[in-house]
């Protein structure tokens, strides 16, 4: 086989994973392609960005990944970093309810009750709401001819109050979205499958819980690396051929040619490729491929902007009255922050002795204006919220504000059908173009790694054909 020219657009975790697994699989097949990865930013890693200062390990983007989705842990193992893995500490998680931190009921799985006593005794819901949620035990299966929203699904099964007070803040935070506008099939299809199999969501979740969850010692569900997730990016960079990763180069357009594709860059350079793996956000795709209507998003909901706010303290200045790992905030609460992690308790390795590290989040679908404010305004607003909620009044040692503009794609109903349309249209009109990344089939680190790995495999299969 001649050495094919393969371009990967985007140097986030999706593009880096695609490059790593493409080269590995190609070498197993006996050839080495000419690989070029192009990243517009000056750094690799996308939303993964770790700062290490004075013994603090601070994540400006995601801080961990789910172990039950195996691709991220497998990549860590493949890169020889398994000794660096750290599991989160478990502890009580809270919901902000009427201005006070209220424990999430024991046995609630993603907000779905699986134990009777904690649900009956919690202050989160009125007696009428508890009775309404119990109706799930007798309600028939839903009949959904079309994709529905996450909110529609859960409101039908458990009622509005349980959704608004518990399920919404737990689920919407993953996408910084509004669950009444998020596609069930594209975000949480497992719940539809449980309803289909067991009819009752409560009974189904109870039967599918792990033995550990039903009484064993709790174990953290998340993993990270001792020196931060940036270690994963650095290891991928080091594992790839020198010179194959090109940063600070933005592709302006991808043109289809008789013998492949031409990538036009903002430096008036043209890069030829036989295959292109695109891992960029969907709005950028519209600019790269302006002539292909099937690529355009099926909805008008723009990606959401969010900001991550880190506050470091001396431990005595940030004493918490409760033990735990943090809390989430329902939309109905009159605060700006949407969630808060007590990082020094959830990830003790990130914080030097005698210090405390708190991470707050602001911005969500329909409520993003704060993200455009100055650092001083954002920090001041966050400090006001944590003062009211946790009674922390002292000035932090230092703060960090990281904005992620239009970084959280919103999977509205019909999203899965749109992704299928993009892939089918590409096979017909853009053969050799492959799509992966948070705009398509999942926003978490494991989801993005999976997509990069699958795109690499599909690209090599295309070459073989």
CSV table of C-alpha atoms in Angstrom, one decimal, residues 8-191:
chain,number,residue,atom,x,y,z
A,8,UNK,CA,-6.8,15.2,11.5
A,9,UNK,CA,-8.5,18.5,12.2
A,10,UNK,CA,-8.5,19.4,15.9
A,11,UNK,CA,-6.0,18.6,18.7
A,12,UNK,CA,-8.3,17.9,21.5
A,13,UNK,CA,-8.6,14.5,23.1
A,14,UNK,CA,-10.7,13.2,20.2
A,15,UNK,CA,-8.1,14.2,17.6
A,16,UNK,CA,-5.2,13.0,19.6
A,17,UNK,CA,-6.9,9.7,20.3
A,18,UNK,CA,-7.7,9.3,16.6
A,19,UNK,CA,-4.0,10.0,15.7
A,20,UNK,CA,-2.7,7.6,18.3
A,21,UNK,CA,-4.9,4.6,17.4
A,22,UNK,CA,-4.7,5.2,13.7
A,23,UNK,CA,-1.0,5.0,13.7
A,24,UNK,CA,-1.0,1.9,16.0
A,25,UNK,CA,-3.5,0.0,13.9
A,26,UNK,CA,-1.8,1.0,10.6
A,27,UNK,CA,1.5,-0.3,11.9
A,28,UNK,CA,-0.2,-3.5,12.8
A,29,UNK,CA,-1.3,-3.7,9.2
A,30,UNK,CA,2.2,-3.2,8.0
A,31,UNK,CA,2.3,0.5,6.8
A,32,UNK,CA,2.8,4.0,8.2
A,33,UNK,CA,0.6,6.7,6.8
A,34,UNK,CA,1.7,10.4,6.4
A,35,UNK,CA,-0.2,11.9,9.3
A,36,UNK,CA,-0.7,15.6,9.9
A,37,UNK,CA,-2.8,16.9,12.9
A,38,UNK,CA,-3.8,20.5,12.7
A,39,UNK,CA,-4.8,22.5,15.7
A,40,UNK,CA,-5.8,26.2,15.6
A,41,UNK,CA,-4.7,26.9,19.2
A,42,UNK,CA,-1.1,27.1,20.3
A,43,UNK,CA,-1.6,24.2,22.6
A,44,UNK,CA,-2.9,20.6,22.4
A,45,UNK,CA,-5.6,19.1,24.6
A,46,UNK,CA,-8.7,21.2,23.9
A,47,UNK,CA,-10.7,21.5,27.0
A,48,UNK,CA,-8.2,19.4,29.0
A,49,UNK,CA,-5.9,21.9,30.6
A,50,UNK,CA,-4.1,21.4,34.0
A,51,UNK,CA,-2.3,24.1,35.9
A,52,UNK,CA,0.2,23.1,38.6
A,53,UNK,CA,1.1,25.9,41.0
A,54,UNK,CA,2.7,25.7,44.5
A,55,UNK,CA,1.7,22.1,45.0
A,56,UNK,CA,-1.9,22.7,43.7
A,57,UNK,CA,-3.1,20.6,40.7
A,58,UNK,CA,-5.9,22.5,39.2
A,59,UNK,CA,-8.1,21.4,36.3
A,60,UNK,CA,-9.4,24.3,34.1
A,61,UNK,CA,-11.6,21.9,32.2
A,62,UNK,CA,-12.8,18.4,33.0
A,63,UNK,CA,-11.3,17.0,36.2
A,64,UNK,CA,-11.8,13.2,35.7
A,65,UNK,CA,-13.5,10.5,33.7
A,66,UNK,CA,-16.0,7.7,34.4
A,67,UNK,CA,-14.3,4.3,35.0
A,68,UNK,CA,-17.4,2.4,33.8
A,69,UNK,CA,-16.8,3.7,30.3
A,70,UNK,CA,-13.6,1.8,29.6
A,71,UNK,CA,-11.9,3.7,26.8
A,72,UNK,CA,-10.3,6.4,28.8
A,73,UNK,CA,-8.7,4.0,31.3
A,74,UNK,CA,-7.6,1.8,28.5
A,75,UNK,CA,-5.9,4.7,26.8
A,76,UNK,CA,-4.1,5.5,30.1
A,77,UNK,CA,-3.0,1.9,30.2
A,78,UNK,CA,-1.9,1.9,26.6
A,79,UNK,CA,0.3,4.9,27.2
A,80,UNK,CA,1.9,3.3,30.3
A,81,UNK,CA,0.4,5.7,32.8
A,82,UNK,CA,-1.7,3.3,34.9
A,83,UNK,CA,0.4,3.8,38.0
A,84,UNK,CA,-0.6,7.5,37.9
A,85,UNK,CA,-4.3,6.7,38.2
A,86,UNK,CA,-6.2,8.2,41.2
A,87,UNK,CA,-9.7,7.4,42.3
A,88,UNK,CA,-12.0,10.0,43.7
A,89,UNK,CA,-12.9,10.0,47.4
A,90,UNK,CA,-16.6,9.3,48.0
A,91,UNK,CA,-18.8,11.3,50.4
A,92,UNK,CA,-22.1,12.9,50.7
A,93,UNK,CA,-23.2,15.0,47.8
A,94,UNK,CA,-25.8,17.8,48.2
A,95,UNK,CA,-28.5,19.7,46.4
A,96,UNK,CA,-29.1,23.4,47.1
A,97,UNK,CA,-32.7,23.5,48.2
A,98,UNK,CA,-34.3,26.8,49.3
A,99,UNK,CA,-30.9,28.2,50.0
A,100,UNK,CA,-29.7,25.3,52.2
A,101,UNK,CA,-27.5,22.3,51.3
A,102,UNK,CA,-29.7,19.2,51.5
A,103,UNK,CA,-28.2,15.7,51.2
A,104,UNK,CA,-29.1,13.8,48.0
A,105,UNK,CA,-31.3,10.9,49.3
A,106,UNK,CA,-29.3,7.7,49.8
A,107,UNK,CA,-30.0,5.2,47.1
A,108,UNK,CA,-30.9,7.9,44.4
A,109,UNK,CA,-29.2,6.9,41.2
A,110,UNK,CA,-29.0,9.9,38.9
A,111,UNK,CA,-31.9,11.2,40.9
A,112,UNK,CA,-34.0,8.1,40.5
A,113,UNK,CA,-35.1,6.7,43.9
A,114,UNK,CA,-34.2,3.0,44.6
A,115,UNK,CA,-34.6,3.0,48.4
A,116,UNK,CA,-37.9,3.8,50.1
A,117,UNK,CA,-36.9,5.2,53.5
A,118,UNK,CA,-34.4,8.0,52.3
A,119,UNK,CA,-36.9,9.1,49.7
A,120,UNK,CA,-39.8,9.3,52.0
A,121,UNK,CA,-37.9,11.2,54.7
A,122,UNK,CA,-36.0,13.7,52.5
A,123,UNK,CA,-37.0,17.4,52.7
A,124,UNK,CA,-36.4,17.9,49.0
A,125,UNK,CA,-40.0,17.0,48.0
A,126,UNK,CA,-43.5,17.6,49.3
A,127,UNK,CA,-45.7,14.7,50.3
A,128,UNK,CA,-47.7,15.1,47.1
A,129,UNK,CA,-44.5,14.9,45.0
A,130,UNK,CA,-43.5,11.7,46.7
A,131,UNK,CA,-46.8,10.2,46.0
A,132,UNK,CA,-46.6,11.3,42.4
A,133,UNK,CA,-43.2,9.8,42.0
A,134,UNK,CA,-44.5,6.5,43.4
A,135,UNK,CA,-46.9,6.4,40.4
A,136,UNK,CA,-43.9,5.2,38.4
A,137,UNK,CA,-44.5,1.8,40.0
A,138,UNK,CA,-47.9,1.4,38.2
A,139,UNK,CA,-47.5,3.6,35.1
A,140,UNK,CA,-47.4,1.7,31.7
A,141,UNK,CA,-44.4,2.0,29.4
A,142,UNK,CA,-44.2,5.2,27.3
A,143,UNK,CA,-45.1,5.0,23.6
A,144,UNK,CA,-42.6,7.2,21.9
A,145,UNK,CA,-42.8,7.3,18.1
A,146,UNK,CA,-40.2,10.1,18.0
A,147,UNK,CA,-37.3,11.1,20.1
A,148,UNK,CA,-38.4,13.1,23.2
A,149,UNK,CA,-36.7,15.4,25.6
A,150,UNK,CA,-35.1,14.1,28.8
A,151,UNK,CA,-37.4,16.3,30.8
A,152,UNK,CA,-40.5,15.0,29.1
A,153,UNK,CA,-39.5,11.4,29.8
A,154,UNK,CA,-38.7,11.9,33.5
A,155,UNK,CA,-41.7,14.2,34.2
A,156,UNK,CA,-44.0,11.6,32.9
A,157,UNK,CA,-42.5,8.9,35.0
A,158,UNK,CA,-41.7,10.8,38.3
A,159,UNK,CA,-43.5,14.1,38.2
A,160,UNK,CA,-42.4,17.7,37.9
A,161,UNK,CA,-41.2,18.3,41.5
A,162,UNK,CA,-38.8,15.4,41.6
A,163,UNK,CA,-37.4,16.4,38.2
A,164,UNK,CA,-37.0,20.1,39.1
A,165,UNK,CA,-35.6,19.6,42.6
A,166,UNK,CA,-33.2,16.6,42.0
A,167,UNK,CA,-33.0,15.1,38.5
A,168,UNK,CA,-32.6,18.4,36.6
A,169,UNK,CA,-29.5,19.6,38.4
A,170,UNK,CA,-27.9,16.2,38.4
A,171,UNK,CA,-28.4,15.5,34.7
A,172,UNK,CA,-28.3,18.9,33.1
A,173,UNK,CA,-24.9,19.7,34.5
A,174,UNK,CA,-23.3,17.2,32.2
A,175,UNK,CA,-24.3,19.2,29.2
A,176,UNK,CA,-24.8,22.6,30.8
A,177,UNK,CA,-28.2,22.3,29.2
A,178,UNK,CA,-31.9,22.4,29.8
A,179,UNK,CA,-33.2,18.9,30.2
A,180,UNK,CA,-36.5,19.9,28.6
A,181,UNK,CA,-34.6,20.6,25.4
A,182,UNK,CA,-32.1,17.7,25.5
A,183,UNK,CA,-32.6,14.6,23.4
A,184,UNK,CA,-33.3,11.4,25.5
A,185,UNK,CA,-31.9,9.1,22.8
A,186,UNK,CA,-28.7,11.2,22.3
A,187,UNK,CA,-27.9,11.8,26.0
A,188,UNK,CA,-29.4,9.1,28.3
A,189,UNK,CA,-30.8,6.3,26.1
A,190,UNK,CA,-30.1,3.8,29.0
A,191,UNK,CA,-33.2,5.1,30.9
